[in-house]
mmCIF file of C-alpha atoms in Angstrom:
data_model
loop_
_atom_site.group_PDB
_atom_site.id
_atom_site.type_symbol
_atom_site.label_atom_id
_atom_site.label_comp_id
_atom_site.label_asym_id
_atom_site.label_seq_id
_atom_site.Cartn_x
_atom_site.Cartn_y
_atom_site.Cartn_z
ATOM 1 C CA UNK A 560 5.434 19.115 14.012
ATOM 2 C CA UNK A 561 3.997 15.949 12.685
ATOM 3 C CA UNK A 562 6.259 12.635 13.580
ATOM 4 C CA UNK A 563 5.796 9.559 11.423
ATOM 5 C CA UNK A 564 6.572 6.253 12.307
ATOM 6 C CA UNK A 565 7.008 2.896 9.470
ATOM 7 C CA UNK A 566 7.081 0.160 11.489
ATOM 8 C CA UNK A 567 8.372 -3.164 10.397
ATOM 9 C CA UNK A 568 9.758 -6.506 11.293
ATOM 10 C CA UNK A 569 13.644 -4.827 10.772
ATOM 11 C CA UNK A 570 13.333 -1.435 11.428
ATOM 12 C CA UNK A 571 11.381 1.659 13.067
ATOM 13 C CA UNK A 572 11.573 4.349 10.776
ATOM 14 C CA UNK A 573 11.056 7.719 12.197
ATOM 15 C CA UNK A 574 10.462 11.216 10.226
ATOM 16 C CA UNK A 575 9.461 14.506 11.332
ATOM 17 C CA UNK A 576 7.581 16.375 8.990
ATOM 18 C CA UNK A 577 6.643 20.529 9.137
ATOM 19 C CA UNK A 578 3.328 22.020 8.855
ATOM 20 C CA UNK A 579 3.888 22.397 5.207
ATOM 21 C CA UNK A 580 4.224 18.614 5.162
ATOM 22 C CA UNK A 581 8.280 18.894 4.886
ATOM 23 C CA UNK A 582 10.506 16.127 6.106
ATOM 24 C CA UNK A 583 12.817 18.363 8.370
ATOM 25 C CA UNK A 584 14.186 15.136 9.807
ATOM 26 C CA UNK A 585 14.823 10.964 9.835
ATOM 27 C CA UNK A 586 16.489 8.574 11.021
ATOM 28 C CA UNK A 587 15.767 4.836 12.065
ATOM 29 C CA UNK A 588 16.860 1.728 14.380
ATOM 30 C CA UNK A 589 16.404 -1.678 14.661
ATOM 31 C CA UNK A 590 12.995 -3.240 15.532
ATOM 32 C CA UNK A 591 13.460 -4.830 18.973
ATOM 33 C CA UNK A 592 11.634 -8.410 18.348
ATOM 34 C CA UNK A 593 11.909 -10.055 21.726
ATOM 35 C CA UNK A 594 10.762 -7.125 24.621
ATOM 36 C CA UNK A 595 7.502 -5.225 24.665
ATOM 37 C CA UNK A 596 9.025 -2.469 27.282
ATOM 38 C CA UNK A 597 11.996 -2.994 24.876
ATOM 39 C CA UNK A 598 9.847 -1.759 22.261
ATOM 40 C CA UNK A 599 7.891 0.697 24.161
ATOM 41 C CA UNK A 600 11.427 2.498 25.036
ATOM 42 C CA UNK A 601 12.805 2.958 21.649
ATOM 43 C CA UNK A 602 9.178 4.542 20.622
ATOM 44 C CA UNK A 603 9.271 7.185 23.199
ATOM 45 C CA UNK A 604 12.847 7.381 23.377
ATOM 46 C CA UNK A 605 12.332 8.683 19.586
ATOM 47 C CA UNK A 606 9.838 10.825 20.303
ATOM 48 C CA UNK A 607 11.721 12.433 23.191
ATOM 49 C CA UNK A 608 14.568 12.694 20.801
ATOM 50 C CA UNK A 609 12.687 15.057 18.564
ATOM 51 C CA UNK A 610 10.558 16.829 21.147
ATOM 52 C CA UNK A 611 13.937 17.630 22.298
ATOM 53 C CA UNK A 612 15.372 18.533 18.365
ATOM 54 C CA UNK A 613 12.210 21.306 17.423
ATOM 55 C CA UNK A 614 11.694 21.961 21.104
ATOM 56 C CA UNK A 615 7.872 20.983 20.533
ATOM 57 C CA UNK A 616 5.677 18.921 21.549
ATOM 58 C CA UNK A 617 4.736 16.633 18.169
ATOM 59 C CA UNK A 618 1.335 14.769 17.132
ATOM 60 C CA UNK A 619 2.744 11.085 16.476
ATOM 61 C CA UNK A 620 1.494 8.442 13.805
ATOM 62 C CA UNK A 621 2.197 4.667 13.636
ATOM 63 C CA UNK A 622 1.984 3.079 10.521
ATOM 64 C CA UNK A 623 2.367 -0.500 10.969
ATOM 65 C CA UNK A 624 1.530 -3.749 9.117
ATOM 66 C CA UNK A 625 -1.272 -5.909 10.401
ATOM 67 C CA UNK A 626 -3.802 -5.148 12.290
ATOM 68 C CA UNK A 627 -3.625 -1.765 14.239
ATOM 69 C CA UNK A 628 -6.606 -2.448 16.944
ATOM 70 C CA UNK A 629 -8.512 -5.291 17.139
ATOM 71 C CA UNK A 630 -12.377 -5.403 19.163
ATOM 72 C CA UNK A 631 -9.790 -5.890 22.407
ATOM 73 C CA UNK A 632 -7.958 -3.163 22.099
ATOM 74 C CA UNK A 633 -4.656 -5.520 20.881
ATOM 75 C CA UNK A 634 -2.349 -5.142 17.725
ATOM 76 C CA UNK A 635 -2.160 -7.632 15.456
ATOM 77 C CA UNK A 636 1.301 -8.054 13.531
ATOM 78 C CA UNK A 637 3.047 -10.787 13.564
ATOM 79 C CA UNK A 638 5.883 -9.458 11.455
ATOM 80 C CA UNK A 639 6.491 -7.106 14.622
ATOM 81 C CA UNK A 640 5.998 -9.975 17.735
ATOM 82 C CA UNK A 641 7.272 -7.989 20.349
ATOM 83 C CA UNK A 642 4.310 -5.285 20.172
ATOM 84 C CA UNK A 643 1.683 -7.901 18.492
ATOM 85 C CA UNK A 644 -1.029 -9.040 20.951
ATOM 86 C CA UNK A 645 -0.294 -5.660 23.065
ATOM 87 C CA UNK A 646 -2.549 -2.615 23.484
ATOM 88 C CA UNK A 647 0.129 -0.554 21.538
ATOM 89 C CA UNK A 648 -1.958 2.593 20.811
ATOM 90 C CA UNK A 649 -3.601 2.945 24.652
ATOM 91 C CA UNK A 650 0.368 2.054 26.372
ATOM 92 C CA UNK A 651 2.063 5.041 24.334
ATOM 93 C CA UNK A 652 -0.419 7.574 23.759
ATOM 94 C CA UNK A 653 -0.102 7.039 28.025
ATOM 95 C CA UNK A 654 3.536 6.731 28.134
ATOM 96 C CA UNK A 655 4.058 9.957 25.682
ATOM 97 C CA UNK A 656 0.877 11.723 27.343
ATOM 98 C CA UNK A 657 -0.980 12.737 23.708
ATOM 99 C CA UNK A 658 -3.095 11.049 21.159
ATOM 100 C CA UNK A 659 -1.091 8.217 19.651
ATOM 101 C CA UNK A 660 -2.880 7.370 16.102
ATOM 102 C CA UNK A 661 -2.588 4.056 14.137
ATOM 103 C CA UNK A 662 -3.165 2.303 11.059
ATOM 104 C CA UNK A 663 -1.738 -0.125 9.032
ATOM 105 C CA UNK A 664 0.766 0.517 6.382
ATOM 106 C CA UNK A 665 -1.065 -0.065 3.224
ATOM 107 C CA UNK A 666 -3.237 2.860 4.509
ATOM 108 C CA UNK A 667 -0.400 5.136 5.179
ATOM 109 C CA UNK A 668 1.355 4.612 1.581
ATOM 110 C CA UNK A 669 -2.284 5.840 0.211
ATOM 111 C CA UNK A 670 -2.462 8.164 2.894
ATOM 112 C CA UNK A 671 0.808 9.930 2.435
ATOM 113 C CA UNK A 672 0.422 10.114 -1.588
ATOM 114 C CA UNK A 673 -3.024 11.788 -1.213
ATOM 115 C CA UNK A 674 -1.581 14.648 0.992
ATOM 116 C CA UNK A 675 1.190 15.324 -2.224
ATOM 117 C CA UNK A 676 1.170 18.882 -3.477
ATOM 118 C CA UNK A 677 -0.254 17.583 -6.530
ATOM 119 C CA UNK A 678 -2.658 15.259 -5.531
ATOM 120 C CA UNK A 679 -4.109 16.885 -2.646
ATOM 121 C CA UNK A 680 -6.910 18.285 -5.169
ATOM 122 C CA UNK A 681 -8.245 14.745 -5.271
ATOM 123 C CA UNK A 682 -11.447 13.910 -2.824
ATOM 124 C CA UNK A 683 -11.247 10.181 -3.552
ATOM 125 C CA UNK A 684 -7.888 8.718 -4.189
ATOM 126 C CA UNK A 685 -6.971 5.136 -4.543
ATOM 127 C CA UNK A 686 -4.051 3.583 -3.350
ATOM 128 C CA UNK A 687 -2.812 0.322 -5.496
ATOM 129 C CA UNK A 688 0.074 -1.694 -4.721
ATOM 130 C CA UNK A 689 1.406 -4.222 -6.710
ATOM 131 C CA UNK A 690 4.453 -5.331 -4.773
ATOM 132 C CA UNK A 691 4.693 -8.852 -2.681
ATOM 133 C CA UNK A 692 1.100 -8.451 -2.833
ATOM 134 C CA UNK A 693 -1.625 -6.613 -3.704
ATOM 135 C CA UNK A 694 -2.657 -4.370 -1.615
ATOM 136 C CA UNK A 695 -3.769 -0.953 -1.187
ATOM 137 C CA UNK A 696 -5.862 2.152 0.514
ATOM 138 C CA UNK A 697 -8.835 4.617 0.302
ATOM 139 C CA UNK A 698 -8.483 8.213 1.177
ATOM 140 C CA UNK A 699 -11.465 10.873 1.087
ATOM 141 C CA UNK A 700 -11.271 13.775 1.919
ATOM 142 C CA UNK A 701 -7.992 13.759 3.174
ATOM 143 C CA UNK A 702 -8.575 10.783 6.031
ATOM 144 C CA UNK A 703 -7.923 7.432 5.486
ATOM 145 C CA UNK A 704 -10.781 4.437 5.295
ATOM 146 C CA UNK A 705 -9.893 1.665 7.416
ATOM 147 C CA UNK A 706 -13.406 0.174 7.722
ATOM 148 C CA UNK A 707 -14.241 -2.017 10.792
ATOM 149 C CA UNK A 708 -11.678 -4.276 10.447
ATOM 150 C CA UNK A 709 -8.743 -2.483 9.429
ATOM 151 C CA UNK A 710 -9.229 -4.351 5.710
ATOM 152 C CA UNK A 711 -10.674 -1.639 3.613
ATOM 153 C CA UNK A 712 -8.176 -1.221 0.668
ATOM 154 C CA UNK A 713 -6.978 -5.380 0.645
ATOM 155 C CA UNK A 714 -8.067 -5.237 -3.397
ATOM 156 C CA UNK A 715 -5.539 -8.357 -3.528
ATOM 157 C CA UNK A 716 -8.467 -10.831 -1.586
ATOM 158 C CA UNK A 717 -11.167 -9.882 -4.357
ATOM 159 C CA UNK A 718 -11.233 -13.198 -6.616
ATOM 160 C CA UNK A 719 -10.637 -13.384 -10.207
ATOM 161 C CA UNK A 720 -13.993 -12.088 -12.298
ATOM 162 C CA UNK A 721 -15.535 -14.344 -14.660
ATOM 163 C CA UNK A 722 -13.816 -11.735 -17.774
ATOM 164 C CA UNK A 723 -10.594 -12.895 -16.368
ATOM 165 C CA UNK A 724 -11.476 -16.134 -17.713
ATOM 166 C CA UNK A 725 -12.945 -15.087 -20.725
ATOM 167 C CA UNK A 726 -9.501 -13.527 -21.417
ATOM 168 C CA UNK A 727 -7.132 -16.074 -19.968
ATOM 169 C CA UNK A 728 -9.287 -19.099 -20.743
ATOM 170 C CA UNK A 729 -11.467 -21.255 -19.008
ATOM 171 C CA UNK A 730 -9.263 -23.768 -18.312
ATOM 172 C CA UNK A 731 -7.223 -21.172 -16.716
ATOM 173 C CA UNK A 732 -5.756 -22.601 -12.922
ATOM 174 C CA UNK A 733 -7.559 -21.207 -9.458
ATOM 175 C CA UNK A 734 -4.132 -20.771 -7.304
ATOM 176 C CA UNK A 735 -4.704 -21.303 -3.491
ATOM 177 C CA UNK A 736 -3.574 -17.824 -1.665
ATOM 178 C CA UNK A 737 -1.983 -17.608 1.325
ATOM 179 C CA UNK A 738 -5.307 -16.307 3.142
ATOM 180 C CA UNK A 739 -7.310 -19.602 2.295
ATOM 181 C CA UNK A 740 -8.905 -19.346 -0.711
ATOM 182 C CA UNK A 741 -8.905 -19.914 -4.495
ATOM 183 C CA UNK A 742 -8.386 -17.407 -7.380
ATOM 184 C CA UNK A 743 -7.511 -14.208 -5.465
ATOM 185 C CA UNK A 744 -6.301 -11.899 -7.742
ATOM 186 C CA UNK A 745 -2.590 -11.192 -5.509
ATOM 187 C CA UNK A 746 -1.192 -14.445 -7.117
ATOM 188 C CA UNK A 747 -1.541 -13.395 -10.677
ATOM 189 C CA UNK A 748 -1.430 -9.556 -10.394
ATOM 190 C CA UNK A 749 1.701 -9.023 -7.524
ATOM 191 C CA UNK A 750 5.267 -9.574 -8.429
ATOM 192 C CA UNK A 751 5.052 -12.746 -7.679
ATOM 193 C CA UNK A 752 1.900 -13.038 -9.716
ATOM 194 C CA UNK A 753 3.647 -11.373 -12.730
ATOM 195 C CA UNK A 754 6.401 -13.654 -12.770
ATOM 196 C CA UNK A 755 4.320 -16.771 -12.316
ATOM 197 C CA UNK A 756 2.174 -15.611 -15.615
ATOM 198 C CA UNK A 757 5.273 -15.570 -17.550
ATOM 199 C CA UNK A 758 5.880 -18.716 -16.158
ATOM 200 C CA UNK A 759 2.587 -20.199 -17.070
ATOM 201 C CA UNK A 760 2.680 -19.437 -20.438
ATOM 202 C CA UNK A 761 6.568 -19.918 -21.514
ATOM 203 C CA UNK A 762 7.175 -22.377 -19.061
ATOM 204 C CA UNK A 763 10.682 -20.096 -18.428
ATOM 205 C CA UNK A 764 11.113 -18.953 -14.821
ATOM 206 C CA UNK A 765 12.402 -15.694 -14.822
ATOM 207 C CA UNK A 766 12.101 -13.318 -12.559
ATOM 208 C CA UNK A 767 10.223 -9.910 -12.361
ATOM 209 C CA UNK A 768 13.322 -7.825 -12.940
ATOM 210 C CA UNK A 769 14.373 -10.500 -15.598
ATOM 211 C CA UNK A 770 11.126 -10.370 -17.801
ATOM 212 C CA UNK A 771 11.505 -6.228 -17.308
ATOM 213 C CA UNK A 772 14.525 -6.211 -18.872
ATOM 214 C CA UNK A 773 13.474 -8.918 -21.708
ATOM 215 C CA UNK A 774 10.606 -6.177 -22.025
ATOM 216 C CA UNK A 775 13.462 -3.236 -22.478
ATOM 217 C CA UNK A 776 15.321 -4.851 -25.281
ATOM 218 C CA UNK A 777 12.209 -5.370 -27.338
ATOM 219 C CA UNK A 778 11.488 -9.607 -26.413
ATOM 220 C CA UNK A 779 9.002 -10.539 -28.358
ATOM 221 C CA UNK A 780 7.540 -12.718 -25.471
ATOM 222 C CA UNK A 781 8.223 -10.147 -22.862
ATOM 223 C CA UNK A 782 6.237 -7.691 -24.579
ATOM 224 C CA UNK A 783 3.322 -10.305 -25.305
ATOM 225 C CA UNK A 784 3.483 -11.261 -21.368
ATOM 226 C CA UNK A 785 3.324 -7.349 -20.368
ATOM 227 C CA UNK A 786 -0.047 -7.115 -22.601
ATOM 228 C CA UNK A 787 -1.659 -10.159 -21.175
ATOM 229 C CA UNK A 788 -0.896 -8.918 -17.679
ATOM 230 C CA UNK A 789 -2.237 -5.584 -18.125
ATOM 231 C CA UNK A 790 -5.276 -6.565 -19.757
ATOM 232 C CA UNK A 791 -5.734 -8.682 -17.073
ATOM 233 C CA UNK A 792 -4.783 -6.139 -14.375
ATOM 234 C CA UNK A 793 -7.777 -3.640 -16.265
ATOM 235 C CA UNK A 794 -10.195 -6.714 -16.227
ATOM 236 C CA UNK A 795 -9.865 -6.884 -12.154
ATOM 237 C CA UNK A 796 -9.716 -3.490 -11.696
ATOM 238 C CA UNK A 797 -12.772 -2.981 -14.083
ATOM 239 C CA UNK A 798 -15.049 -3.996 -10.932
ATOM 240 C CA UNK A 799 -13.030 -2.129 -8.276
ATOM 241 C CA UNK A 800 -13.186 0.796 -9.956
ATOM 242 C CA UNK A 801 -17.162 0.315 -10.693
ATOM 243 C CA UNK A 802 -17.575 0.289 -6.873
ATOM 244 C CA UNK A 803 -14.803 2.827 -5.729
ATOM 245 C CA UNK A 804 -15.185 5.232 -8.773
ATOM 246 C CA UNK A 805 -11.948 7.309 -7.429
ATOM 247 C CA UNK A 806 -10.618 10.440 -8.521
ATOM 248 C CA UNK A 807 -7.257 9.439 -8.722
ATOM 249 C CA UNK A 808 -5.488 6.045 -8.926
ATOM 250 C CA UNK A 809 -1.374 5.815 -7.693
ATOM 251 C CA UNK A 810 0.270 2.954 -7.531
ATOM 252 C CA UNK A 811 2.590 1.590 -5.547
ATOM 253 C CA UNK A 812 5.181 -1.992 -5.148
ATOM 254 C CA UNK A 813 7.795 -2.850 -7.128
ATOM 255 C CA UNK A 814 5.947 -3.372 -10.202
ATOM 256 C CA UNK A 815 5.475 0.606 -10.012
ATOM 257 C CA UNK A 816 9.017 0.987 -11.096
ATOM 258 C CA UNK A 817 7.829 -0.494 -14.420
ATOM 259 C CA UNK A 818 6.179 2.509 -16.052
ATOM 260 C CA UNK A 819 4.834 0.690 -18.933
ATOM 261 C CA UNK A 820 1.913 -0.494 -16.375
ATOM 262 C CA UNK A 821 0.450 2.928 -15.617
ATOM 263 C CA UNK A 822 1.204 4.141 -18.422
ATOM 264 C CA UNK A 823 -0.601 1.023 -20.131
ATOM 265 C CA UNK A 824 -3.834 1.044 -18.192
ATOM 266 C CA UNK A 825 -5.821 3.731 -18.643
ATOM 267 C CA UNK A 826 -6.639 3.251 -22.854
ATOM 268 C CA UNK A 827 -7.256 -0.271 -21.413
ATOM 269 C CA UNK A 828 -9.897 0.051 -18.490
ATOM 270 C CA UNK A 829 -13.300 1.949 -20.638
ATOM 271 C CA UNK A 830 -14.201 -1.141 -21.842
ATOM 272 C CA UNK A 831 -14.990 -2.517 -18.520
ATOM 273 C CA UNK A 832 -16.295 0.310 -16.443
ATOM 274 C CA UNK A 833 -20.101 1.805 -16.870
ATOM 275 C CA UNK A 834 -20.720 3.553 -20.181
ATOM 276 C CA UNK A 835 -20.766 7.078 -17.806
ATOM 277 C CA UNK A 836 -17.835 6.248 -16.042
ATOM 278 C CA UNK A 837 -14.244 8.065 -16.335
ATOM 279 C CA UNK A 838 -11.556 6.674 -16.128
ATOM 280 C CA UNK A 839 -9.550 7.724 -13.374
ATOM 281 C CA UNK A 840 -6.147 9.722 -13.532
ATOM 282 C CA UNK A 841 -3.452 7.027 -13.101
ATOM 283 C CA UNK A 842 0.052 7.697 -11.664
ATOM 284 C CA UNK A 843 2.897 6.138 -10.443
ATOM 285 C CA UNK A 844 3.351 6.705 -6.502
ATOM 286 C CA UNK A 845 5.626 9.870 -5.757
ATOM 287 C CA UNK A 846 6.912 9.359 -2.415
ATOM 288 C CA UNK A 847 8.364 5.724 -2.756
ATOM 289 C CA UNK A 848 10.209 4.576 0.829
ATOM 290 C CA UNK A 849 8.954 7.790 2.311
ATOM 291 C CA UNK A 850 5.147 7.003 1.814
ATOM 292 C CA UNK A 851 5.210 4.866 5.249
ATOM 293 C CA UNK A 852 6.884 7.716 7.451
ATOM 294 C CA UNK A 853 4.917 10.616 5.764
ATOM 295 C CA UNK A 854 1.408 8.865 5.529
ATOM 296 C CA UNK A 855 1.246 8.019 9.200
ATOM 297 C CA UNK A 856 2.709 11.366 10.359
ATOM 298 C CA UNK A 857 -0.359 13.031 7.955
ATOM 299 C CA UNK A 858 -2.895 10.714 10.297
ATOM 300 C CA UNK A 859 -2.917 14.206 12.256
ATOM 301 C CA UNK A 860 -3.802 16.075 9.400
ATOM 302 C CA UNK A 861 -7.500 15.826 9.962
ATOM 303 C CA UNK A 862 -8.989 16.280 13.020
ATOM 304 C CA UNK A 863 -11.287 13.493 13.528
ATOM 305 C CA UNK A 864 -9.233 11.268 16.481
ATOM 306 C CA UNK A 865 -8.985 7.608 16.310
ATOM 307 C CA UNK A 866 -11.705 5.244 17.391
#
């Protein structure tokens, strides 16, 4: 059996998953915050929970957000402080006595929707979320990319391409991102970003779910807004997809629920891809909440182990 854990800065989501990649089983507690043994307990008490439900002995993945293992050996996650600075994956692949494997969460949602019955015919799938930010994974072959630093997949840090401002204007505004610098493309193509473009250009703050719904009852400037953003989304992802040239494309976030942006983005991307290029299949993401759980459980599908 393959156990999957999601964890956050609220919960530890745990689901056990069959060799046909079937969730037999779930359930979830609170994230303890303050105590790393604290922490360390509820993990293996878990795990000894289901070893004891399918009288096994189950591989066990950790999806978590941050950094999994830094040169030291540490995590890095400071949405989860009790196991952040701690050599998580060494302490309970010890304490449980089998090969513990990591990685953050952005991997595991691309992870888990590469390993779908339908999408498993893919060798190079994509992972794009558009949620809080932009984020995002690469999966070949079945076996996630985390690259040396765990950062493989963070499309959201890539800065705006001159076309953006050839669209938008040049007088269009560098925003300063959270990570330090100007004009990454997470403030104007997240949820966040979305609602800020609407914002720019009506000078009406409305929410995400607000301009959605302006969208569904035919808004003139809701409909307007939707085509600026997704010719700007196809403008960014014009030079990802030059370098990544995937197979398959699902997205993810919030903004996934809007099905006017996949469906929207393919007739838009040709003109800024190589003449020989295809355009990717595009889809929505199929597994939703379950992407966390399921993608690290699947880090055991392959056989490589963890660095």
């Amino acid at each position: 059996m393959y156990y999957g854990f999601d964890i956050g800065g609220s919960k530890i989501a745990l689901g056990v998953f069959d060799t046909e990649r079937r969730l037999q089983w779930e359930t979830r507690i609170a994230t303890p915050r303050d105590s790393y043994d604290a922490f360390l307990r509820a993990v293996t008490d878990l795990v000894a929970e289901a070893d004891a439900r399918f009288a096994c002995k189950g591989s066990v993945g950790i999806g978590i957000p941050g950094m999994p293992e830094t040169d030291d050996g540490t995590l890095y996650a400071a949405n989860v402080p009790a196991a952040s600075g701690k050599p998580l994956r060494a302490d309970l692949s010890r304490l449980l006595d089998r090969d513990v494997r990591l990685d953050n969460d952005a991997n595991c949602f691309a992870l888990s929707e590469a390993w779908d019955d339908e999408f498993i015919q893919y060798p190079l799938v994509m992972g794009l979320i558009l949620g809080t930010g932009v984020g995002g994974g690469l999966v070949i072959n079945g076996k996630a990319i985390t690259g040396r630093s765990y950062i493989t997949g963070e499309f959201g840090h890539i800065r705006l391409p001159v076309d953006a401002f050839t669209l938008m204007g040049f007088d269009f505004p560098l925003r300063r991102c959270g990570c330090g610098q100007l004009g990454c493309i997470e403030n104007y193509l997240s949820g966040r970003g979305f609602a800020w473009l609407y914002q720019h250009y009506y000078q009406q703050p409305l929410s995400g779910e607000e301009i959605v719904a302006l969208w569904h009852q035919g808004d003139e400037k809701a409909h307007q807004h939707v085509e600026r953003y997704l010719d700007l989304l196809a403008v960014c992802l014009g030079n990802i997809l030059t370098i990544i040239d995937p197979d398959l494309v699902v997205i993810g976030g919030g903004l996934s629920n809007f099905s006017a942006i996949a469906e929207g983005l393919a007739a838009r991307l040709p003109r800024h891809l190589l003449p020989v290029a295809s355009v990717p299949r595009i889809e929505r993401a199929r597994h939703g909440d379950a992407g966390g759980m399921r993608g690290a459980a699947f880090l055991h599908l392959t056989d490589t182990p963890q660095r």
